[in-house]
């Protein structure tokens, strides 16, 4: 039983950060924007949150964990949202190629995170000496009472608030997209921007907001890895390919936020499965780490053959919108 609990904890730990990135990309893609810069914005959010917490704790005699959480949370969200704003200006206003812009933003974001992460390490006295103990402990505080419920408590209630916030956000995003007028307007923009424009919907505003807020959500995935998963430490290139897994999860989840919840857990399990199979060579381990992508390709093929509209991406995904003068 102890082995199973540890495995569940590791699966959830891997999956939640991927879930944040996927939710941000789902919101973005529903507007018709294909933002491949999500991995970079996760780095931007992670390092911005860590810098905010570090500066607060090192300039306060008696730092408060709640204040540190609020500062790092806002820093992470706003910095990643700024990445979304850069993407929006380039692709919506200047009509640059979305694929090229997204890839460039990923390169920029990773470099941004590594540069400031290395600089912060030197400022703190050396690699591995970044100290945000108070804020890190606040992020990792489990659910009071419920975490003491034996095996159930350890498996499902021993995580920080960011874990449960991700699930809540997925449910709220699903409700927003399917049950609210603003959400339906956003979906209309993604399906047919010209029709939405003719109906009086401000296409540019919806795309800007969806992309910036989506970027901010993905940045929370970076904050999760830095604060809750890694305990308030930074390692250059430490996120690995989790940002790309988030983009793959969008396809696997069929652009549905609730599907992304269990999909993120599946991806998290597949991503670490090789650690629990003894005797694997390094090349075999890499094959196991690619399983989430293989599963995504299979789902993509099946849904393409079925040709059901609700399982397809927004019709205008990746296309610039040229407003016709009337």
PDB file of C-alpha atoms in Angstrom:
ATOM      1  CA  UNK A   1       0.000   0.000   0.000  1.00  0.00           C
ATOM      2  CA  UNK A   2       2.878   2.355   0.781  1.00  0.00           C
ATOM      3  CA  UNK A   3       4.269   1.865  -2.718  1.00  0.00           C
ATOM      4  CA  UNK A   4       0.888   2.701  -4.278  1.00  0.00           C
ATOM      5  CA  UNK A   5       0.541   5.872  -2.185  1.00  0.00           C
ATOM      6  CA  UNK A   6       4.000   7.055  -3.209  1.00  0.00           C
ATOM      7  CA  UNK A   7       3.230   6.346  -6.866  1.00  0.00           C
ATOM      8  CA  UNK A   8      -0.040   8.310  -6.677  1.00  0.00           C
ATOM      9  CA  UNK A   9       1.760  11.219  -5.054  1.00  0.00           C
ATOM     10  CA  UNK A  10       4.408  11.244  -7.778  1.00  0.00           C
ATOM     11  CA  UNK A  11       1.781  11.019 -10.522  1.00  0.00           C
ATOM     12  CA  UNK A  12      -0.158  13.973  -9.138  1.00  0.00           C
ATOM     13  CA  UNK A  13       3.073  15.907  -8.620  1.00  0.00           C
ATOM     14  CA  UNK A  14       4.003  15.448 -12.260  1.00  0.00           C
ATOM     15  CA  UNK A  15       0.530  16.012 -13.651  1.00  0.00           C
ATOM     16  CA  UNK A  16      -0.559  19.257 -11.991  1.00  0.00           C
ATOM     17  CA  UNK A  17       2.049  21.484 -13.607  1.00  0.00           C
ATOM     18  CA  UNK A  18       1.206  19.984 -16.989  1.00  0.00           C
ATOM     19  CA  UNK A  19      -2.490  20.630 -16.268  1.00  0.00           C
ATOM     20  CA  UNK A  20      -1.871  24.354 -15.693  1.00  0.00           C
ATOM     21  CA  UNK A  21      -0.054  24.640 -19.014  1.00  0.00           C
ATOM     22  CA  UNK A  22      -2.817  22.743 -20.815  1.00  0.00           C
ATOM     23  CA  UNK A  23      -5.569  24.921 -19.331  1.00  0.00           C
ATOM     24  CA  UNK A  24      -3.762  28.049 -20.474  1.00  0.00           C
ATOM     25  CA  UNK A  25      -3.370  26.654 -23.973  1.00  0.00           C
ATOM     26  CA  UNK A  26      -6.992  25.462 -24.168  1.00  0.00           C
ATOM     27  CA  UNK A  27      -8.207  28.965 -23.333  1.00  0.00           C
ATOM     28  CA  UNK A  28      -5.816  30.443 -25.889  1.00  0.00           C
ATOM     29  CA  UNK A  29      -6.712  28.009 -28.658  1.00  0.00           C
ATOM     30  CA  UNK A  30     -10.436  28.485 -28.117  1.00  0.00           C
ATOM     31  CA  UNK A  31      -9.883  32.038 -29.374  1.00  0.00           C
ATOM     32  CA  UNK A  32      -8.171  30.758 -32.521  1.00  0.00           C
ATOM     33  CA  UNK A  33      -4.578  31.431 -31.433  1.00  0.00           C
ATOM     34  CA  UNK A  34      -2.075  28.573 -31.502  1.00  0.00           C
ATOM     35  CA  UNK A  35       0.515  29.516 -28.899  1.00  0.00           C
ATOM     36  CA  UNK A  36       3.519  27.194 -28.972  1.00  0.00           C
ATOM     37  CA  UNK A  37       5.211  29.519 -26.510  1.00  0.00           C
ATOM     38  CA  UNK A  38       3.570  27.806 -23.511  1.00  0.00           C
ATOM     39  CA  UNK A  39       6.810  26.031 -22.428  1.00  0.00           C
ATOM     40  CA  UNK A  40       8.646  29.352 -22.385  1.00  0.00           C
ATOM     41  CA  UNK A  41       5.895  31.093 -20.432  1.00  0.00           C
ATOM     42  CA  UNK A  42       6.007  28.331 -17.828  1.00  0.00           C
ATOM     43  CA  UNK A  43       9.671  29.181 -17.305  1.00  0.00           C
ATOM     44  CA  UNK A  44       8.842  32.883 -17.128  1.00  0.00           C
ATOM     45  CA  UNK A  45       6.157  32.301 -14.512  1.00  0.00           C
ATOM     46  CA  UNK A  46       8.352  29.985 -12.443  1.00  0.00           C
ATOM     47  CA  UNK A  47      11.344  32.300 -12.208  1.00  0.00           C
ATOM     48  CA  UNK A  48       9.225  35.433 -11.714  1.00  0.00           C
ATOM     49  CA  UNK A  49       7.414  33.831  -8.776  1.00  0.00           C
ATOM     50  CA  UNK A  50      10.703  32.703  -7.244  1.00  0.00           C
ATOM     51  CA  UNK A  51      12.274  36.156  -7.651  1.00  0.00           C
ATOM     52  CA  UNK A  52       9.254  37.818  -6.052  1.00  0.00           C
ATOM     53  CA  UNK A  53       9.369  35.478  -3.033  1.00  0.00           C
ATOM     54  CA  UNK A  54      13.169  35.790  -2.723  1.00  0.00           C
ATOM     55  CA  UNK A  55      13.177  39.591  -2.748  1.00  0.00           C
ATOM     56  CA  UNK A  56      10.317  39.701  -0.257  1.00  0.00           C
ATOM     57  CA  UNK A  57      11.891  37.277   2.217  1.00  0.00           C
ATOM     58  CA  UNK A  58      15.359  38.815   1.992  1.00  0.00           C
ATOM     59  CA  UNK A  59      14.057  42.331   2.601  1.00  0.00           C
ATOM     60  CA  UNK A  60      11.690  41.509   5.459  1.00  0.00           C
ATOM     61  CA  UNK A  61      12.778  40.805   9.016  1.00  0.00           C
ATOM     62  CA  UNK A  62       9.895  38.427   9.713  1.00  0.00           C
ATOM     63  CA  UNK A  63       8.393  37.302   6.386  1.00  0.00           C
ATOM     64  CA  UNK A  64       4.834  36.034   6.352  1.00  0.00           C
ATOM     65  CA  UNK A  65       4.099  32.912   4.318  1.00  0.00           C
ATOM     66  CA  UNK A  66       0.733  34.143   3.074  1.00  0.00           C
ATOM     67  CA  UNK A  67       2.215  37.412   1.849  1.00  0.00           C
ATOM     68  CA  UNK A  68       5.015  35.512   0.133  1.00  0.00           C
ATOM     69  CA  UNK A  69       2.480  33.264  -1.586  1.00  0.00           C
ATOM     70  CA  UNK A  70       0.455  36.251  -2.834  1.00  0.00           C
ATOM     71  CA  UNK A  71       3.549  38.070  -4.128  1.00  0.00           C
ATOM     72  CA  UNK A  72       4.989  35.043  -5.925  1.00  0.00           C
ATOM     73  CA  UNK A  73       1.558  34.104  -7.313  1.00  0.00           C
ATOM     74  CA  UNK A  74       1.007  37.569  -8.792  1.00  0.00           C
ATOM     75  CA  UNK A  75       4.563  37.801 -10.122  1.00  0.00           C
ATOM     76  CA  UNK A  76       4.251  34.430 -11.853  1.00  0.00           C
ATOM     77  CA  UNK A  77       0.856  35.148 -13.385  1.00  0.00           C
ATOM     78  CA  UNK A  78       1.694  38.674 -14.559  1.00  0.00           C
ATOM     79  CA  UNK A  79       5.097  37.782 -16.018  1.00  0.00           C
ATOM     80  CA  UNK A  80       3.655  34.861 -18.000  1.00  0.00           C
ATOM     81  CA  UNK A  81       0.697  37.028 -19.045  1.00  0.00           C
ATOM     82  CA  UNK A  82       3.250  39.525 -20.349  1.00  0.00           C
ATOM     83  CA  UNK A  83       4.588  36.719 -22.531  1.00  0.00           C
ATOM     84  CA  UNK A  84       1.036  36.231 -23.807  1.00  0.00           C
ATOM     85  CA  UNK A  85       0.808  39.957 -24.510  1.00  0.00           C
ATOM     86  CA  UNK A  86       4.036  39.852 -26.543  1.00  0.00           C
ATOM     87  CA  UNK A  87       2.660  36.937 -28.530  1.00  0.00           C
ATOM     88  CA  UNK A  88      -0.639  38.770 -29.063  1.00  0.00           C
ATOM     89  CA  UNK A  89       0.997  41.952 -30.330  1.00  0.00           C
ATOM     90  CA  UNK A  90       3.118  40.021 -32.793  1.00  0.00           C
ATOM     91  CA  UNK A  91       0.444  37.646 -34.103  1.00  0.00           C
ATOM     92  CA  UNK A  92      -2.838  39.551 -33.724  1.00  0.00           C
ATOM     93  CA  UNK A  93      -1.803  43.139 -34.352  1.00  0.00           C
ATOM     94  CA  UNK A  94       1.275  42.616 -36.548  1.00  0.00           C
ATOM     95  CA  UNK A  95      -0.019  39.307 -38.000  1.00  0.00           C
ATOM     96  CA  UNK A  96       3.271  37.469 -37.628  1.00  0.00           C
ATOM     97  CA  UNK A  97       3.284  33.713 -38.197  1.00  0.00           C
ATOM     98  CA  UNK A  98       1.864  32.050 -35.084  1.00  0.00           C
ATOM     99  CA  UNK A  99       4.021  28.927 -35.223  1.00  0.00           C
ATOM    100  CA  UNK A 100       7.277  30.840 -35.613  1.00  0.00           C
ATOM    101  CA  UNK A 101       6.300  33.373 -32.946  1.00  0.00           C
ATOM    102  CA  UNK A 102       5.356  30.667 -30.464  1.00  0.00           C
ATOM    103  CA  UNK A 103       8.598  28.761 -30.961  1.00  0.00           C
ATOM    104  CA  UNK A 104      10.579  31.981 -30.612  1.00  0.00           C
ATOM    105  CA  UNK A 105       8.706  32.778 -27.403  1.00  0.00           C
ATOM    106  CA  UNK A 106       9.564  29.348 -26.014  1.00  0.00           C
ATOM    107  CA  UNK A 107      13.247  29.924 -26.762  1.00  0.00           C
ATOM    108  CA  UNK A 108      13.052  33.382 -25.191  1.00  0.00           C
ATOM    109  CA  UNK A 109      11.167  32.136 -22.107  1.00  0.00           C
ATOM    110  CA  UNK A 110      13.592  29.299 -21.397  1.00  0.00           C
ATOM    111  CA  UNK A 111      16.531  31.682 -21.793  1.00  0.00           C
ATOM    112  CA  UNK A 112      14.771  34.266 -19.625  1.00  0.00           C
ATOM    113  CA  UNK A 113      14.254  31.733 -16.856  1.00  0.00           C
ATOM    114  CA  UNK A 114      17.774  30.298 -17.015  1.00  0.00           C
ATOM    115  CA  UNK A 115      19.423  33.738 -17.108  1.00  0.00           C
ATOM    116  CA  UNK A 116      17.550  35.155 -14.139  1.00  0.00           C
ATOM    117  CA  UNK A 117      17.668  31.817 -12.320  1.00  0.00           C
ATOM    118  CA  UNK A 118      21.454  31.752 -12.596  1.00  0.00           C
ATOM    119  CA  UNK A 119      21.669  35.397 -11.591  1.00  0.00           C
ATOM    120  CA  UNK A 120      19.441  34.796  -8.579  1.00  0.00           C
ATOM    121  CA  UNK A 121      21.577  31.843  -7.521  1.00  0.00           C
ATOM    122  CA  UNK A 122      24.704  34.007  -7.584  1.00  0.00           C
ATOM    123  CA  UNK A 123      22.901  36.741  -5.666  1.00  0.00           C
ATOM    124  CA  UNK A 124      21.891  34.171  -3.065  1.00  0.00           C
ATOM    125  CA  UNK A 125      25.487  32.998  -2.672  1.00  0.00           C
ATOM    126  CA  UNK A 126      25.787  30.132  -5.121  1.00  0.00           C
ATOM    127  CA  UNK A 127      23.883  27.441  -6.974  1.00  0.00           C
ATOM    128  CA  UNK A 128      21.322  25.709  -4.800  1.00  0.00           C
ATOM    129  CA  UNK A 129      21.391  28.365  -2.079  1.00  0.00           C
ATOM    130  CA  UNK A 130      18.255  30.290  -3.033  1.00  0.00           C
ATOM    131  CA  UNK A 131      16.298  30.509   0.210  1.00  0.00           C
ATOM    132  CA  UNK A 132      12.537  31.040   0.159  1.00  0.00           C
ATOM    133  CA  UNK A 133      11.847  28.693   3.033  1.00  0.00           C
ATOM    134  CA  UNK A 134       8.844  30.563   4.433  1.00  0.00           C
ATOM    135  CA  UNK A 135       7.044  30.942   1.108  1.00  0.00           C
ATOM    136  CA  UNK A 136       7.974  27.426   0.006  1.00  0.00           C
ATOM    137  CA  UNK A 137       6.568  25.959   3.219  1.00  0.00           C
ATOM    138  CA  UNK A 138       3.334  27.916   2.739  1.00  0.00           C
ATOM    139  CA  UNK A 139       2.937  26.548  -0.792  1.00  0.00           C
ATOM    140  CA  UNK A 140       3.469  22.982   0.438  1.00  0.00           C
ATOM    141  CA  UNK A 141       1.045  23.205   3.385  1.00  0.00           C
ATOM    142  CA  UNK A 142      -1.440  20.315   3.011  1.00  0.00           C
ATOM    143  CA  UNK A 143      -5.182  20.414   3.659  1.00  0.00           C
ATOM    144  CA  UNK A 144      -5.667  20.760   7.450  1.00  0.00           C
ATOM    145  CA  UNK A 145      -7.212  17.684   9.025  1.00  0.00           C
ATOM    146  CA  UNK A 146      -7.849  15.764   5.812  1.00  0.00           C
ATOM    147  CA  UNK A 147      -4.142  15.042   5.289  1.00  0.00           C
ATOM    148  CA  UNK A 148      -4.234  13.002   8.526  1.00  0.00           C
ATOM    149  CA  UNK A 149      -6.817  10.517   7.236  1.00  0.00           C
ATOM    150  CA  UNK A 150      -4.431   7.615   6.833  1.00  0.00           C
ATOM    151  CA  UNK A 151      -3.806   6.273   3.347  1.00  0.00           C
ATOM    152  CA  UNK A 152      -6.587   8.361   1.761  1.00  0.00           C
ATOM    153  CA  UNK A 153      -5.229  11.518   3.318  1.00  0.00           C
ATOM    154  CA  UNK A 154      -1.678  10.797   2.176  1.00  0.00           C
ATOM    155  CA  UNK A 155      -2.746   9.926  -1.362  1.00  0.00           C
ATOM    156  CA  UNK A 156      -5.223  12.730  -2.046  1.00  0.00           C
ATOM    157  CA  UNK A 157      -5.020  15.472   0.587  1.00  0.00           C
ATOM    158  CA  UNK A 158      -1.309  15.902   1.274  1.00  0.00           C
ATOM    159  CA  UNK A 159      -0.663  18.590  -1.337  1.00  0.00           C
ATOM    160  CA  UNK A 160      -0.476  22.363  -1.393  1.00  0.00           C
ATOM    161  CA  UNK A 161      -3.276  24.647  -2.550  1.00  0.00           C
ATOM    162  CA  UNK A 162      -1.951  24.948  -6.126  1.00  0.00           C
ATOM    163  CA  UNK A 163      -2.828  21.290  -6.708  1.00  0.00           C
ATOM    164  CA  UNK A 164      -6.483  21.776  -5.842  1.00  0.00           C
ATOM    165  CA  UNK A 165      -6.617  25.187  -7.515  1.00  0.00           C
ATOM    166  CA  UNK A 166      -5.678  23.556 -10.838  1.00  0.00           C
ATOM    167  CA  UNK A 167      -8.636  21.174 -10.618  1.00  0.00           C
ATOM    168  CA  UNK A 168     -11.006  23.980  -9.608  1.00  0.00           C
ATOM    169  CA  UNK A 169      -9.789  26.141 -12.498  1.00  0.00           C
ATOM    170  CA  UNK A 170     -10.361  23.296 -14.965  1.00  0.00           C
ATOM    171  CA  UNK A 171     -13.965  22.935 -13.810  1.00  0.00           C
ATOM    172  CA  UNK A 172     -14.555  26.695 -13.853  1.00  0.00           C
ATOM    173  CA  UNK A 173     -13.015  27.014 -17.328  1.00  0.00           C
ATOM    174  CA  UNK A 174     -15.301  24.254 -18.612  1.00  0.00           C
ATOM    175  CA  UNK A 175     -18.305  26.045 -17.153  1.00  0.00           C
ATOM    176  CA  UNK A 176     -17.159  29.367 -18.615  1.00  0.00           C
ATOM    177  CA  UNK A 177     -16.691  27.981 -22.126  1.00  0.00           C
ATOM    178  CA  UNK A 178     -19.941  26.037 -22.228  1.00  0.00           C
ATOM    179  CA  UNK A 179     -22.415  27.875 -20.013  1.00  0.00           C
ATOM    180  CA  UNK A 180     -21.670  31.605 -20.163  1.00  0.00           C
ATOM    181  CA  UNK A 181     -22.262  34.186 -22.877  1.00  0.00           C
ATOM    182  CA  UNK A 182     -18.641  35.394 -22.782  1.00  0.00           C
ATOM    183  CA  UNK A 183     -17.407  31.824 -23.119  1.00  0.00           C
ATOM    184  CA  UNK A 184     -19.689  31.107 -26.062  1.00  0.00           C
ATOM    185  CA  UNK A 185     -18.562  34.367 -27.673  1.00  0.00           C
ATOM    186  CA  UNK A 186     -14.948  33.245 -27.269  1.00  0.00           C
ATOM    187  CA  UNK A 187     -15.706  29.919 -28.922  1.00  0.00           C
ATOM    188  CA  UNK A 188     -17.452  31.749 -31.756  1.00  0.00           C
ATOM    189  CA  UNK A 189     -14.322  33.854 -32.271  1.00  0.00           C
ATOM    190  CA  UNK A 190     -12.254  30.667 -32.538  1.00  0.00           C
ATOM    191  CA  UNK A 191     -14.662  28.966 -34.926  1.00  0.00           C
ATOM    192  CA  UNK A 192     -15.397  31.838 -37.291  1.00  0.00           C
ATOM    193  CA  UNK A 193     -13.990  35.269 -36.443  1.00  0.00           C
ATOM    194  CA  UNK A 194     -15.669  36.941 -39.413  1.00  0.00           C
ATOM    195  CA  UNK A 195     -19.086  35.652 -38.339  1.00  0.00           C
ATOM    196  CA  UNK A 196     -18.411  36.669 -34.738  1.00  0.00           C
ATOM    197  CA  UNK A 197     -17.360  40.121 -35.902  1.00  0.00           C
ATOM    198  CA  UNK A 198     -20.530  40.481 -37.938  1.00  0.00           C
ATOM    199  CA  UNK A 199     -22.504  39.596 -34.796  1.00  0.00           C
ATOM    200  CA  UNK A 200     -20.875  42.483 -32.943  1.00  0.00           C
ATOM    201  CA  UNK A 201     -18.254  40.492 -31.003  1.00  0.00           C
ATOM    202  CA  UNK A 202     -14.907  42.275 -30.640  1.00  0.00           C
ATOM    203  CA  UNK A 203     -12.626  39.585 -32.079  1.00  0.00           C
ATOM    204  CA  UNK A 204      -9.333  41.315 -31.294  1.00  0.00           C
ATOM    205  CA  UNK A 205     -10.259  41.982 -27.660  1.00  0.00           C
ATOM    206  CA  UNK A 206     -11.326  38.381 -27.086  1.00  0.00           C
ATOM    207  CA  UNK A 207      -8.145  37.022 -28.637  1.00  0.00           C
ATOM    208  CA  UNK A 208      -5.925  39.360 -26.640  1.00  0.00           C
ATOM    209  CA  UNK A 209      -7.639  38.542 -23.348  1.00  0.00           C
ATOM    210  CA  UNK A 210      -7.736  34.799 -23.942  1.00  0.00           C
ATOM    211  CA  UNK A 211      -4.064  34.688 -24.928  1.00  0.00           C
ATOM    212  CA  UNK A 212      -2.849  36.852 -22.035  1.00  0.00           C
ATOM    213  CA  UNK A 213      -4.939  35.079 -19.388  1.00  0.00           C
ATOM    214  CA  UNK A 214      -4.000  31.723 -20.911  1.00  0.00           C
ATOM    215  CA  UNK A 215      -0.348  32.710 -20.663  1.00  0.00           C
ATOM    216  CA  UNK A 216      -0.841  33.649 -17.018  1.00  0.00           C
ATOM    217  CA  UNK A 217      -2.417  30.253 -16.276  1.00  0.00           C
ATOM    218  CA  UNK A 218       0.500  28.454 -17.881  1.00  0.00           C
ATOM    219  CA  UNK A 219       2.865  30.537 -15.755  1.00  0.00           C
ATOM    220  CA  UNK A 220       1.189  29.083 -12.658  1.00  0.00           C
ATOM    221  CA  UNK A 221       2.367  25.694 -13.887  1.00  0.00           C
ATOM    222  CA  UNK A 222       5.931  26.977 -13.705  1.00  0.00           C
ATOM    223  CA  UNK A 223       5.255  28.384 -10.241  1.00  0.00           C
ATOM    224  CA  UNK A 224       3.909  24.994  -9.165  1.00  0.00           C
ATOM    225  CA  UNK A 225       7.078  23.196 -10.259  1.00  0.00           C
ATOM    226  CA  UNK A 226       9.337  25.729  -8.560  1.00  0.00           C
ATOM    227  CA  UNK A 227       7.457  26.162  -5.281  1.00  0.00           C
ATOM    228  CA  UNK A 228       5.349  23.100  -4.545  1.00  0.00           C
ATOM    229  CA  UNK A 229       7.092  20.385  -6.547  1.00  0.00           C
ATOM    230  CA  UNK A 230      10.725  21.515  -6.089  1.00  0.00           C
ATOM    231  CA  UNK A 231      10.361  23.189  -2.699  1.00  0.00           C
ATOM    232  CA  UNK A 232      11.389  26.692  -3.731  1.00  0.00           C
ATOM    233  CA  UNK A 233      14.530  25.906  -5.725  1.00  0.00           C
ATOM    234  CA  UNK A 234      15.621  26.626  -9.275  1.00  0.00           C
ATOM    235  CA  UNK A 235      17.475  24.395 -11.733  1.00  0.00           C
ATOM    236  CA  UNK A 236      18.275  25.600 -15.237  1.00  0.00           C
ATOM    237  CA  UNK A 237      16.252  23.645 -17.801  1.00  0.00           C
ATOM    238  CA  UNK A 238      14.629  21.924 -14.818  1.00  0.00           C
ATOM    239  CA  UNK A 239      11.150  21.701 -16.357  1.00  0.00           C
ATOM    240  CA  UNK A 240      12.327  19.307 -19.046  1.00  0.00           C
ATOM    241  CA  UNK A 241       9.708  18.740 -21.755  1.00  0.00           C
ATOM    242  CA  UNK A 242       6.713  19.269 -19.475  1.00  0.00           C
ATOM    243  CA  UNK A 243       5.692  22.369 -21.417  1.00  0.00           C
ATOM    244  CA  UNK A 244       5.441  20.335 -24.599  1.00  0.00           C
ATOM    245  CA  UNK A 245       3.507  17.672 -22.711  1.00  0.00           C
ATOM    246  CA  UNK A 246       1.021  20.409 -21.781  1.00  0.00           C
ATOM    247  CA  UNK A 247       0.482  21.209 -25.455  1.00  0.00           C
ATOM    248  CA  UNK A 248       0.117  17.500 -26.245  1.00  0.00           C
ATOM    249  CA  UNK A 249      -2.411  17.220 -23.407  1.00  0.00           C
ATOM    250  CA  UNK A 250      -4.607  19.842 -25.095  1.00  0.00           C
ATOM    251  CA  UNK A 251      -4.966  17.546 -28.103  1.00  0.00           C
ATOM    252  CA  UNK A 252      -5.383  14.446 -25.945  1.00  0.00           C
ATOM    253  CA  UNK A 253      -8.129  16.174 -23.930  1.00  0.00           C
ATOM    254  CA  UNK A 254      -9.904  17.194 -27.154  1.00  0.00           C
ATOM    255  CA  UNK A 255      -9.825  20.852 -26.080  1.00  0.00           C
ATOM    256  CA  UNK A 256     -12.016  20.063 -23.044  1.00  0.00           C
ATOM    257  CA  UNK A 257     -10.738  21.332 -19.653  1.00  0.00           C
ATOM    258  CA  UNK A 258     -12.350  18.560 -17.589  1.00  0.00           C
ATOM    259  CA  UNK A 259     -10.751  15.893 -19.790  1.00  0.00           C
ATOM    260  CA  UNK A 260      -7.422  17.568 -19.096  1.00  0.00           C
ATOM    261  CA  UNK A 261      -7.740  16.733 -15.386  1.00  0.00           C
ATOM    262  CA  UNK A 262      -7.613  12.974 -15.768  1.00  0.00           C
ATOM    263  CA  UNK A 263      -5.435  13.317 -18.868  1.00  0.00           C
ATOM    264  CA  UNK A 264      -2.784  15.146 -16.835  1.00  0.00           C
ATOM    265  CA  UNK A 265      -2.739  12.310 -14.300  1.00  0.00           C
ATOM    266  CA  UNK A 266      -2.365   9.772 -17.113  1.00  0.00           C
ATOM    267  CA  UNK A 267       0.480  11.787 -18.611  1.00  0.00           C
ATOM    268  CA  UNK A 268       2.122  12.136 -15.205  1.00  0.00           C
ATOM    269  CA  UNK A 269       1.921   8.386 -14.659  1.00  0.00           C
ATOM    270  CA  UNK A 270       3.286   7.517 -18.079  1.00  0.00           C
ATOM    271  CA  UNK A 271       6.068  10.074 -17.715  1.00  0.00           C
ATOM    272  CA  UNK A 272       7.485   8.425 -14.576  1.00  0.00           C
ATOM    273  CA  UNK A 273       6.478   4.829 -15.273  1.00  0.00           C
ATOM    274  CA  UNK A 274      10.012   3.868 -16.285  1.00  0.00           C
ATOM    275  CA  UNK A 275      11.225   4.666 -12.742  1.00  0.00           C
ATOM    276  CA  UNK A 276       9.154   1.781 -11.399  1.00  0.00           C
ATOM    277  CA  UNK A 277      10.253  -0.836 -13.938  1.00  0.00           C
ATOM    278  CA  UNK A 278      13.625  -2.304 -12.947  1.00  0.00           C
ATOM    279  CA  UNK A 279      16.372  -3.189 -15.399  1.00  0.00           C
ATOM    280  CA  UNK A 280      15.547  -0.732 -18.180  1.00  0.00           C
ATOM    281  CA  UNK A 281      18.369   0.616 -20.318  1.00  0.00           C
ATOM    282  CA  UNK A 282      18.703   4.360 -20.892  1.00  0.00           C
ATOM    283  CA  UNK A 283      17.330   4.098 -24.424  1.00  0.00           C
ATOM    284  CA  UNK A 284      14.323   2.111 -23.176  1.00  0.00           C
ATOM    285  CA  UNK A 285      13.707   4.734 -20.497  1.00  0.00           C
ATOM    286  CA  UNK A 286      13.523   7.425 -23.175  1.00  0.00           C
ATOM    287  CA  UNK A 287      10.964   5.336 -25.062  1.00  0.00           C
ATOM    288  CA  UNK A 288       8.811   5.138 -21.932  1.00  0.00           C
ATOM    289  CA  UNK A 289       9.069   8.916 -21.431  1.00  0.00           C
ATOM    290  CA  UNK A 290       7.700   9.351 -24.969  1.00  0.00           C
ATOM    291  CA  UNK A 291       4.540   7.354 -24.174  1.00  0.00           C
ATOM    292  CA  UNK A 292       2.363  10.461 -23.561  1.00  0.00           C
ATOM    293  CA  UNK A 293       3.139  11.669 -27.087  1.00  0.00           C
ATOM    294  CA  UNK A 294       2.390   8.248 -28.546  1.00  0.00           C
ATOM    295  CA  UNK A 295      -0.975   8.145 -26.769  1.00  0.00           C
ATOM    296  CA  UNK A 296      -1.739  11.661 -28.040  1.00  0.00           C
ATOM    297  CA  UNK A 297      -0.992  10.658 -31.630  1.00  0.00           C
ATOM    298  CA  UNK A 298      -3.294   7.627 -31.313  1.00  0.00           C
ATOM    299  CA  UNK A 299      -6.118   9.795 -29.956  1.00  0.00           C
ATOM    300  CA  UNK A 300      -5.544  12.364 -32.714  1.00  0.00           C
ATOM    301  CA  UNK A 301      -5.777   9.669 -35.390  1.00  0.00           C
ATOM    302  CA  UNK A 302      -8.941   8.160 -33.916  1.00  0.00           C
ATOM    303  CA  UNK A 303     -10.726  11.496 -33.552  1.00  0.00           C
ATOM    304  CA  UNK A 304      -9.691  12.550 -37.055  1.00  0.00           C
ATOM    305  CA  UNK A 305     -11.196   9.382 -38.500  1.00  0.00           C
ATOM    306  CA  UNK A 306     -14.436   9.869 -36.570  1.00  0.00           C
ATOM    307  CA  UNK A 307     -14.687  13.499 -37.781  1.00  0.00           C
ATOM    308  CA  UNK A 308     -16.954  14.609 -34.963  1.00  0.00           C
ATOM    309  CA  UNK A 309     -16.930  18.410 -34.784  1.00  0.00           C
ATOM    310  CA  UNK A 310     -16.891  18.595 -30.992  1.00  0.00           C
ATOM    311  CA  UNK A 311     -13.642  16.613 -30.980  1.00  0.00           C
ATOM    312  CA  UNK A 312     -11.855  18.902 -33.437  1.00  0.00           C
ATOM    313  CA  UNK A 313      -9.826  22.081 -32.797  1.00  0.00           C
ATOM    314  CA  UNK A 314     -11.374  25.528 -33.429  1.00  0.00           C
ATOM    315  CA  UNK A 315     -11.794  26.030 -37.170  1.00  0.00           C
ATOM    316  CA  UNK A 316      -9.699  29.222 -37.297  1.00  0.00           C
ATOM    317  CA  UNK A 317      -6.872  27.869 -35.119  1.00  0.00           C
ATOM    318  CA  UNK A 318      -3.524  29.305 -36.168  1.00  0.00           C
ATOM    319  CA  UNK A 319      -4.955  31.682 -38.747  1.00  0.00           C
ATOM    320  CA  UNK A 320      -4.611  35.452 -38.619  1.00  0.00           C
ATOM    321  CA  UNK A 321      -7.876  37.380 -38.866  1.00  0.00           C
ATOM    322  CA  UNK A 322      -8.147  40.211 -41.365  1.00  0.00           C
ATOM    323  CA  UNK A 323     -11.133  42.373 -40.521  1.00  0.00           C
ATOM    324  CA  UNK A 324     -13.113  43.459 -43.525  1.00  0.00           C
ATOM    325  CA  UNK A 325     -14.022  47.110 -43.643  1.00  0.00           C
ATOM    326  CA  UNK A 326     -17.752  47.720 -43.738  1.00  0.00           C
TER     327      UNK A 326
END
